[in-house]
Short mmCIF file of C-alpha atoms in Angstrom, two decimals:
data_model
loop_
_atom_site.label_atom_id
_atom_site.label_comp_id
_atom_site.label_asym_id
_atom_site.label_seq_id
_atom_site.Cartn_x
_atom_site.Cartn_y
_atom_site.Cartn_z
CA MET A 1 12.04 18.47 -10.71
CA ASN A 2 8.36 18.22 -11.68
CA LYS A 3 5.41 19.81 -9.88
CA THR A 4 4.80 16.76 -7.68
CA ASP A 5 8.43 16.66 -6.55
CA LYS A 6 8.35 20.36 -5.68
CA ILE A 7 5.25 19.88 -3.52
CA LEU A 8 6.75 16.81 -1.82
CA ALA A 9 9.90 18.80 -1.03
CA ARG A 10 7.75 21.45 0.68
CA LEU A 11 5.87 18.77 2.62
CA LEU A 12 9.15 17.48 4.06
CA GLU A 13 9.64 20.87 5.70
CA LEU A 14 6.43 20.37 7.73
CA HIS A 15 7.99 17.41 9.55
CA PRO A 16 7.75 17.55 13.37
CA GLU A 17 10.97 18.16 15.30
CA LYS A 18 11.13 14.52 16.39
CA LEU A 19 12.51 12.30 13.61
CA ILE A 20 9.64 9.82 13.69
CA ASP A 21 6.84 10.55 16.15
CA LEU A 22 4.41 7.65 15.90
CA LYS A 23 0.89 8.81 16.72
CA LEU A 24 -2.34 9.37 14.85
CA ASP A 25 -3.58 12.81 15.91
CA ARG A 26 -1.91 14.75 13.08
CA VAL A 27 -3.24 12.58 10.26
CA GLU A 28 -6.68 12.44 11.91
CA ARG A 29 -6.73 16.24 12.09
CA LEU A 30 -5.92 16.55 8.38
CA LEU A 31 -8.46 13.89 7.39
CA GLU A 32 -11.14 15.87 9.25
CA ALA A 33 -10.16 18.93 7.20
CA LEU A 34 -10.46 16.82 4.03
CA GLY A 35 -14.00 15.67 4.91
CA ARG A 36 -13.05 12.25 6.36
CA PRO A 37 -12.44 10.48 3.02
CA GLN A 38 -11.56 7.27 4.90
CA ASP A 39 -15.28 6.90 5.72
CA HIS A 40 -16.24 6.76 2.03
CA LEU A 41 -14.09 3.96 0.68
CA PRO A 42 -14.59 0.44 -0.69
CA PRO A 43 -13.68 -2.56 1.51
CA ILE A 44 -10.08 -2.38 2.76
CA ILE A 45 -7.57 -5.18 3.27
CA HIS A 46 -4.90 -3.81 5.62
CA VAL A 47 -1.40 -5.35 5.41
CA ALA A 48 1.42 -5.11 7.98
CA GLY A 49 4.65 -7.08 8.48
CA THR A 50 8.40 -6.76 8.01
CA ASN A 51 8.99 -8.65 4.78
CA GLY A 52 6.75 -9.69 1.91
CA LYS A 53 4.07 -7.01 2.25
CA GLY A 54 4.47 -5.68 -1.27
CA SER A 55 4.73 -9.11 -2.89
CA THR A 56 1.67 -10.35 -1.00
CA ILE A 57 -0.30 -7.28 -2.09
CA ALA A 58 0.90 -7.75 -5.68
CA HIS A 59 -0.41 -11.33 -5.69
CA LEU A 60 -3.71 -10.36 -4.10
CA ARG A 61 -4.17 -7.55 -6.61
CA ALA A 62 -3.42 -9.95 -9.48
CA PHE A 63 -6.02 -12.44 -8.20
CA LEU A 64 -8.71 -9.78 -7.78
CA GLU A 65 -8.01 -8.20 -11.15
CA SER A 66 -8.10 -11.62 -12.82
CA ALA A 67 -11.59 -11.90 -11.33
CA GLY A 68 -12.53 -8.62 -13.02
CA LYS A 69 -12.42 -6.47 -9.89
CA LYS A 70 -11.16 -2.90 -9.72
CA VAL A 71 -8.52 -2.44 -7.03
CA HIS A 72 -7.04 0.66 -5.40
CA VAL A 73 -3.55 0.11 -3.94
CA SER A 74 -1.34 2.08 -1.55
CA THR A 75 2.23 0.85 -1.00
CA SER A 76 5.53 2.39 0.05
CA PRO A 77 8.24 3.29 -0.55
CA HIS A 78 8.51 3.91 -4.28
CA LEU A 79 11.39 2.90 -6.52
CA VAL A 80 11.70 5.77 -9.00
CA ARG A 81 8.58 8.00 -8.94
CA PHE A 82 6.28 8.77 -6.02
CA ALA A 83 3.26 7.97 -8.22
CA GLU A 84 4.19 4.27 -7.97
CA ARG A 85 2.79 4.32 -4.42
CA ILE A 86 -0.82 4.85 -5.48
CA ARG A 87 -2.93 2.86 -7.93
CA LEU A 88 -6.47 3.94 -8.74
CA ALA A 89 -8.60 1.07 -10.08
CA GLY A 90 -5.40 -0.66 -11.20
CA GLU A 91 -3.69 2.30 -12.87
CA LEU A 92 -0.88 4.42 -11.44
CA VAL A 93 -2.18 7.83 -10.39
CA SER A 94 -1.42 10.51 -12.98
CA GLU A 95 1.16 13.16 -12.13
CA ARG A 96 -1.47 15.83 -12.80
CA GLU A 97 -4.03 14.45 -10.34
CA LEU A 98 -1.37 13.55 -7.79
CA SER A 99 0.10 17.06 -7.73
CA GLU A 100 -3.39 18.57 -7.58
CA VAL A 101 -4.39 16.49 -4.55
CA LEU A 102 -1.05 16.91 -2.76
CA GLN A 103 -1.37 20.68 -3.14
CA PHE A 104 -4.95 20.54 -1.83
CA CYS A 105 -3.79 18.53 1.21
CA GLU A 106 -0.96 20.99 1.77
CA GLU A 107 -3.45 23.88 1.78
CA ARG A 108 -5.87 22.09 4.13
CA ASN A 109 -3.02 21.27 6.52
CA LYS A 110 -2.39 25.03 6.95
CA GLY A 111 1.33 24.73 7.66
CA LEU A 112 0.89 22.60 10.79
CA ALA A 113 3.46 19.96 11.75
CA ILE A 114 2.86 16.65 10.02
CA THR A 115 5.09 13.89 8.68
CA TYR A 116 5.65 13.23 4.99
CA PHE A 117 4.04 9.79 5.29
CA GLU A 118 1.03 11.12 7.18
CA ILE A 119 0.16 13.81 4.65
CA THR A 120 0.75 11.50 1.67
CA THR A 121 -1.39 8.80 3.31
CA ALA A 122 -4.18 11.35 3.72
CA ALA A 123 -3.72 12.24 0.05
CA ALA A 124 -4.05 8.56 -0.90
CA PHE A 125 -7.32 8.25 1.03
CA TYR A 126 -8.61 11.40 -0.65
CA LEU A 127 -7.64 10.06 -4.09
CA PHE A 128 -9.32 6.74 -3.35
CA SER A 129 -12.54 8.54 -2.39
CA ARG A 130 -12.63 10.25 -5.81
CA HIS A 131 -12.54 7.02 -7.83
CA SER A 132 -14.75 3.94 -7.73
CA ALA A 133 -13.26 0.52 -7.01
CA ASP A 134 -14.25 -2.80 -5.51
CA TYR A 135 -11.39 -3.14 -2.99
CA ILE A 136 -8.45 -1.28 -1.46
CA LEU A 137 -5.15 -2.97 -0.61
CA LEU A 138 -3.48 -0.80 2.02
CA GLU A 139 0.12 -1.30 3.14
CA VAL A 140 1.34 -0.09 6.53
CA GLY A 141 4.29 2.30 6.37
CA LEU A 142 6.06 1.61 9.68
CA GLY A 143 4.94 -0.69 12.48
CA GLY A 144 1.16 -0.71 12.57
CA ARG A 145 -0.36 0.45 15.85
CA PHE A 146 0.49 4.14 15.34
CA ASP A 147 1.01 4.08 11.59
CA ALA A 148 -0.91 6.72 9.63
CA THR A 149 -2.84 4.01 7.77
CA ASN A 150 -4.31 2.76 11.06
CA VAL A 151 -7.09 5.35 11.01
CA VAL A 152 -9.08 2.61 9.26
CA ASP A 153 -11.65 1.39 11.80
CA ASN A 154 -13.37 -1.50 10.03
CA PRO A 155 -11.21 -3.28 7.45
CA LEU A 156 -12.63 -6.22 5.54
CA GLY A 157 -9.60 -8.16 6.72
CA VAL A 158 -6.06 -7.86 8.04
CA ILE A 159 -2.88 -9.58 6.84
CA ILE A 160 0.35 -9.83 8.84
CA THR A 161 3.30 -10.98 6.74
CA PRO A 162 6.51 -12.41 8.27
CA VAL A 163 7.90 -10.33 11.14
CA SER A 164 11.64 -9.95 11.65
CA ILE A 165 14.08 -7.53 13.28
CA ASP A 166 13.97 -4.12 11.58
CA HIS A 167 13.39 -0.45 12.50
CA THR A 168 14.37 -1.31 16.08
CA GLU A 169 14.82 2.35 17.01
CA PHE A 170 11.07 2.85 16.55
CA LEU A 171 9.44 -0.55 17.14
CA GLY A 172 11.56 -2.29 19.77
CA PHE A 173 14.63 -4.48 19.85
CA ASP A 174 13.04 -7.94 20.00
CA LEU A 175 10.59 -9.89 17.87
CA ALA A 176 7.81 -9.84 20.46
CA SER A 177 7.86 -6.03 20.70
CA ILE A 178 7.95 -5.59 16.93
CA ALA A 179 5.15 -8.12 16.38
CA HIS A 180 3.07 -6.38 19.06
CA GLU A 181 3.32 -3.13 17.07
CA LYS A 182 2.48 -4.87 13.78
CA ALA A 183 -0.53 -6.54 15.40
CA GLY A 184 -1.83 -3.09 16.30
CA ILE A 185 -3.77 -3.02 13.01
CA LEU A 186 -5.93 -5.97 14.12
CA LYS A 187 -9.57 -5.01 14.65
CA SER A 188 -12.32 -6.82 16.49
CA GLY A 189 -14.70 -8.27 13.90
CA ALA A 190 -12.15 -8.28 11.07
CA PRO A 191 -10.65 -11.70 10.21
CA ALA A 192 -6.87 -11.98 9.95
CA ILE A 193 -4.39 -13.98 7.90
CA VAL A 194 -1.03 -14.41 9.64
CA ALA A 195 1.92 -15.64 7.60
CA PHE A 196 4.31 -18.23 9.04
CA GLN A 197 6.11 -16.48 11.93
CA PRO A 198 9.03 -17.07 14.29
CA ASP A 199 7.74 -18.39 17.63
CA ALA A 200 8.18 -15.13 19.57
CA ALA A 201 6.37 -13.11 16.91
CA ARG A 202 3.53 -15.60 16.64
CA ARG A 203 2.97 -15.65 20.40
CA ALA A 204 2.74 -11.85 20.47
CA ILE A 205 0.27 -11.83 17.57
CA GLU A 206 -1.81 -14.64 19.12
CA LYS A 207 -2.05 -12.63 22.34
CA GLU A 208 -3.54 -9.70 20.41
CA THR A 209 -5.96 -11.84 18.40
CA GLU A 210 -7.21 -13.51 21.58
CA LYS A 211 -7.64 -10.18 23.36
CA LEU A 212 -9.70 -8.78 20.47
CA GLY A 213 -11.53 -11.99 19.62
CA VAL A 214 -10.14 -11.95 16.07
CA ASN A 215 -10.69 -15.01 13.89
CA ALA A 216 -7.11 -15.55 12.71
CA LYS A 217 -5.75 -18.17 10.33
CA TYR A 218 -2.05 -19.02 10.64
CA GLY A 219 0.45 -20.10 8.01
CA GLY A 220 1.86 -23.55 8.75
CA GLN A 221 -1.21 -24.44 10.80
CA ASP A 222 -4.40 -23.48 8.96
CA PHE A 223 -2.90 -23.14 5.49
CA ASP A 224 0.40 -23.76 3.74
CA ALA A 225 2.05 -23.11 0.39
CA TYR A 226 5.25 -24.52 -1.07
CA MET A 227 6.97 -25.44 -4.33
CA GLN A 228 6.98 -29.08 -5.44
CA ASN A 229 8.20 -30.35 -8.82
CA GLY A 230 8.01 -26.87 -10.29
CA ARG A 231 4.41 -26.34 -9.16
CA LEU A 232 2.96 -24.20 -6.37
CA VAL A 233 0.99 -26.34 -3.92
CA TYR A 234 -1.50 -24.59 -1.63
CA SER A 235 -3.33 -26.44 1.13
CA ASP A 236 -5.96 -25.57 3.72
CA GLU A 237 -8.95 -27.23 5.38
CA SER A 238 -10.69 -27.43 1.97
CA GLY A 239 -7.90 -29.49 0.41
CA LEU A 240 -5.05 -28.97 -2.05
CA LEU A 241 -4.62 -26.65 -5.01
CA ASP A 242 -2.06 -27.61 -7.68
CA LEU A 243 -1.05 -24.31 -9.27
CA PRO A 244 1.52 -22.83 -11.67
CA PRO A 245 4.48 -21.09 -10.02
CA SER A 246 4.28 -17.38 -9.35
CA ARG A 247 5.68 -15.16 -12.06
CA LEU A 248 7.75 -13.54 -9.30
CA VAL A 249 11.14 -15.24 -9.02
CA GLY A 250 12.19 -17.22 -5.94
CA LYS A 251 10.74 -20.17 -4.03
CA PHE A 252 9.93 -17.81 -1.14
CA GLN A 253 7.27 -16.20 -3.34
CA ALA A 254 5.21 -19.36 -2.86
CA GLN A 255 4.65 -18.30 0.75
CA ASN A 256 3.65 -14.76 -0.24
CA ALA A 257 1.28 -16.17 -2.85
CA GLY A 258 -0.08 -18.60 -0.26
CA VAL A 259 -0.92 -15.78 2.14
CA ALA A 260 -2.77 -13.98 -0.67
CA ILE A 261 -4.67 -17.17 -1.59
CA ALA A 262 -5.61 -17.67 2.07
CA ALA A 263 -6.93 -14.09 2.14
CA CYS A 264 -9.09 -14.79 -0.91
CA ARG A 265 -10.58 -17.85 0.77
CA TYR A 266 -10.96 -16.73 4.37
CA PHE A 267 -12.10 -13.19 3.51
CA SER A 268 -14.66 -14.70 1.09
CA LEU A 269 -13.36 -12.71 -1.87
CA PRO A 270 -15.04 -13.43 -5.24
CA VAL A 271 -11.95 -15.15 -6.66
CA SER A 272 -12.05 -18.57 -8.32
CA ASP A 273 -9.26 -21.13 -8.54
CA LYS A 274 -8.91 -20.19 -12.23
CA ASP A 275 -8.53 -16.51 -11.25
CA ILE A 276 -5.71 -17.53 -8.90
CA GLU A 277 -3.98 -19.46 -11.70
CA ASN A 278 -4.26 -16.49 -14.06
CA GLY A 279 -3.11 -14.10 -11.35
CA LEU A 280 0.00 -16.17 -10.63
CA ARG A 281 0.95 -15.96 -14.31
CA ALA A 282 0.33 -12.19 -14.48
CA VAL A 283 1.64 -10.84 -11.14
CA GLU A 284 4.24 -8.08 -11.23
CA TRP A 285 6.26 -6.47 -8.42
CA PRO A 286 9.38 -4.58 -9.53
CA GLY A 287 12.56 -4.46 -7.45
CA ARG A 288 12.30 -7.89 -5.85
CA LEU A 289 14.71 -10.50 -7.25
CA MET A 290 14.21 -8.89 -10.63
CA ALA A 291 16.13 -9.72 -13.79
CA LEU A 292 17.22 -6.78 -15.94
CA LYS A 293 17.35 -7.88 -19.58
CA SER A 294 18.15 -4.61 -21.34
CA GLY A 295 19.00 -0.98 -20.60
CA LYS A 296 21.91 1.33 -19.81
CA LEU A 297 23.30 -0.83 -16.99
CA CYS A 298 22.87 -4.02 -18.99
CA ASP A 299 24.92 -2.46 -21.78
CA ILE A 300 27.93 -2.42 -19.40
CA LEU A 301 27.83 -6.20 -18.89
CA SER A 302 30.39 -8.35 -20.63
CA PRO A 303 29.24 -11.35 -22.72
CA GLY A 304 27.90 -14.17 -20.55
CA GLN A 305 27.01 -11.97 -17.57
CA GLN A 306 23.51 -11.50 -16.10
CA LEU A 307 22.17 -8.56 -14.07
CA TRP A 308 19.60 -8.83 -11.28
CA LEU A 309 18.51 -6.58 -8.44
CA ASP A 310 16.70 -6.96 -5.15
CA GLY A 311 15.45 -4.33 -2.70
CA GLY A 312 15.57 -6.41 0.51
CA HIS A 313 17.34 -4.45 3.25
CA ASN A 314 17.32 -6.50 6.46
CA GLU A 315 18.90 -9.74 7.59
CA ALA A 316 15.76 -11.83 7.07
CA ALA A 317 15.49 -10.55 3.50
CA ALA A 318 19.20 -11.30 2.96
CA LYS A 319 18.68 -14.90 4.07
CA VAL A 320 15.80 -15.33 1.62
CA LEU A 321 17.79 -13.71 -1.19
CA ALA A 322 20.88 -15.84 -0.51
CA ASN A 323 18.80 -19.03 -0.46
CA SER A 324 17.08 -18.07 -3.72
CA LEU A 325 20.35 -17.20 -5.44
CA GLY A 326 21.90 -20.42 -4.18
CA GLU A 327 19.05 -22.40 -5.75
CA MET A 328 19.33 -20.47 -9.01
CA LEU A 329 23.10 -20.97 -9.24
CA VAL A 330 23.25 -24.62 -8.21
CA ALA A 331 22.64 -25.70 -11.81
CA LYS A 332 25.13 -23.15 -13.16
CA GLU A 333 28.53 -24.67 -12.41
CA ASN A 334 31.43 -22.28 -11.98
CA ILE A 335 29.24 -19.17 -12.37
CA PRO A 336 30.60 -16.52 -9.96
CA LEU A 337 28.15 -14.40 -7.96
CA VAL A 338 29.10 -10.71 -7.60
CA LEU A 339 27.11 -8.43 -5.29
CA ILE A 340 26.97 -4.66 -5.76
CA PHE A 341 26.00 -3.76 -2.21
CA GLY A 342 24.97 -0.58 -0.43
CA ALA A 343 23.01 -0.03 2.78
CA TYR A 344 21.70 2.67 5.06
CA ALA A 345 23.75 3.30 8.20
CA ASN A 346 21.02 1.95 10.52
CA LYS A 347 21.11 -1.49 8.86
CA ASP A 348 23.14 -4.51 9.99
CA ALA A 349 25.49 -4.73 7.01
CA SER A 350 27.59 -7.47 8.58
CA GLY A 351 24.52 -9.60 9.29
CA PHE A 352 23.26 -9.06 5.75
CA LEU A 353 26.53 -10.11 4.09
CA ALA A 354 27.02 -13.13 6.35
CA HIS A 355 24.29 -15.01 4.47
CA PHE A 356 26.32 -14.91 1.24
CA LYS A 357 29.53 -16.45 2.63
CA ASN A 358 29.23 -19.70 0.73
CA ILE A 359 27.91 -18.37 -2.57
CA ALA A 360 29.33 -14.90 -3.36
CA SER A 361 32.71 -14.57 -5.08
CA LYS A 362 33.06 -10.82 -4.69
CA ILE A 363 31.39 -7.88 -2.92
CA ILE A 364 31.48 -4.46 -4.59
CA THR A 365 30.46 -1.80 -2.07
CA ILE A 366 28.96 1.60 -2.88
CA PRO A 367 27.47 4.48 -0.84
CA LEU A 368 23.77 5.29 -1.22
CA ALA A 369 22.83 8.62 -2.77
CA GLY A 370 20.28 10.85 -1.03
CA ASP A 371 19.62 12.61 2.26
CA ARG A 372 19.72 9.61 4.62
CA GLU A 373 23.02 8.50 6.13
CA SER A 374 24.42 5.42 4.43
CA TRP A 375 27.27 3.06 5.20
CA ASP A 376 30.63 4.32 3.94
CA ASN A 377 31.66 2.21 0.95
CA PHE A 378 35.20 1.68 2.28
CA LYS A 379 33.89 0.58 5.68
CA LEU A 380 31.52 -1.85 3.96
CA ALA A 381 34.43 -3.26 1.96
CA GLU A 382 36.37 -3.73 5.20
CA ILE A 383 33.41 -5.58 6.75
CA ALA A 384 33.22 -7.81 3.68
CA ARG A 385 36.96 -8.58 3.76
CA ASN A 386 36.74 -9.43 7.47
CA GLN A 387 34.16 -12.06 6.52
CA GLY A 388 36.50 -13.56 3.94
CA PHE A 389 35.12 -11.97 0.78
CA GLU A 390 37.12 -10.37 -1.98
CA ALA A 391 35.86 -6.78 -1.85
CA SER A 392 36.18 -3.54 -3.78
CA ALA A 393 34.89 -0.10 -2.75
CA GLN A 394 33.45 1.93 -5.64
CA SER A 395 31.87 5.38 -5.79
CA ASP A 396 28.45 4.62 -7.30
CA VAL A 397 26.34 2.12 -9.24
CA MET A 398 27.99 2.88 -12.58
CA THR A 399 31.55 2.41 -11.34
CA GLY A 400 30.37 -0.68 -9.46
CA MET A 401 29.01 -2.10 -12.71
CA HIS A 402 32.28 -1.48 -14.52
CA GLU A 403 34.12 -3.26 -11.69
CA ALA A 404 31.67 -6.19 -11.88
CA ARG A 405 32.27 -6.39 -15.63
CA ARG A 406 35.78 -7.65 -14.92
CA THR A 407 34.49 -10.95 -13.45
CA LYS A 408 33.94 -13.31 -16.38
CA ASN A 409 30.43 -14.81 -16.77
CA ALA A 410 29.35 -13.27 -13.46
CA PHE A 411 25.84 -13.35 -12.06
CA VAL A 412 25.70 -9.70 -10.89
CA VAL A 413 23.16 -8.72 -8.21
CA ILE A 414 22.55 -5.14 -7.01
CA CYS A 415 21.20 -5.41 -3.46
CA GLY A 416 21.00 -4.07 0.10
CA SER A 417 18.41 -1.32 -0.20
CA LEU A 418 15.11 -0.60 -1.93
CA HIS A 419 16.46 2.90 -2.57
CA LEU A 420 19.46 1.35 -4.34
CA ALA A 421 17.16 -0.87 -6.40
CA GLY A 422 15.19 2.20 -7.46
CA GLN A 423 18.36 4.08 -8.33
CA ALA A 424 19.50 1.16 -10.48
CA LEU A 425 16.15 0.98 -12.28
CA ALA A 426 16.33 4.71 -12.98
CA LEU A 427 19.89 4.45 -14.30
CA ASN A 428 18.92 1.48 -16.43
CA GLN A 429 15.90 3.44 -17.70
CA THR A 430 13.62 0.50 -16.91
CA PRO A 431 9.97 1.53 -17.42
CA LEU A 432 7.66 0.90 -14.44
CA LYS A 433 3.94 0.66 -15.09
#
């Protein structure tokens, strides 16, 4: 355990008695003690939503950096190291500076109750204030309205990515309630880009934009993006852009890229069409439909097998993943798909697996390591069998890989949790930069 991990472990002990207590007074109190760093930052683009936040931010960062701009980024959660959450002018924060600032925040907090995400968000703002940049891309942690990032009063613009059912115990049990919470980051005077949404979510977001007088542009109405003949086509009121496909795998990434392109245009960012082309070729976002080409896990594969992973953890993400895998496998006749699947106990495992009924040959279930409660691997295997899958319960990723090795020429996908994706990357010793 390094110095940063030791500090983070201490910060967890400051957590309020309530599991997640969504309000802003604790983070505002700490930010005051830190000298209100949020008031001394470059223009902020604030991003909420259920799915696609990270990929949209990755595209937007790639476009801005292709235009020669310096970009701070805050995203969560991380895959392997906490430092992945914070980029300063394009570079991951150093462990030395991160531990220094976390310790400073811990001291300024004076032992008062505060959540892990609140104190680390305050640390990110403080880090941003110490380094120059042209823009900040800021991802919401949970919800929006009472998320710690929502201390930002005057963002340059707001993005709401697709909303679906997730975190119901905190945000509500229907799309309208969840979208209402996500729309809580909207600010009067700040334009908004809203990705294509289910009807109930869109109506809830429209209600908020109308109440605040926000100039919002909607996917499927004001702009669109889709794949056609291997090219990414973007359209808005200014016409069409014929672009190369995103470097990120999956047709669904066209929509995430489209939201980022719309943000460039409607937020008047200094990004040219050529910058967008270059950004699409350069974009990186680990853990999302990601091919692993070499490493410790890849060494377990038998000849002819491929290994992929994906961190999607809700039913909407499962649908997108299943569609993408179906498209990838359609040209590979008789190639079996094997899932190595694990999920947290608060996730709809049955709903997730249902999307793979017509494409997966076998489900290998594993428990998730860590402090949070996960689905029992034997119970997951039972759920899979009840849906008609061949299933095998294994103890961890490594034993799951050895089980997958038995299926000749298999397309092996580790999925169900971002935590699981991070664990797999760590085991594979895949470098993240």
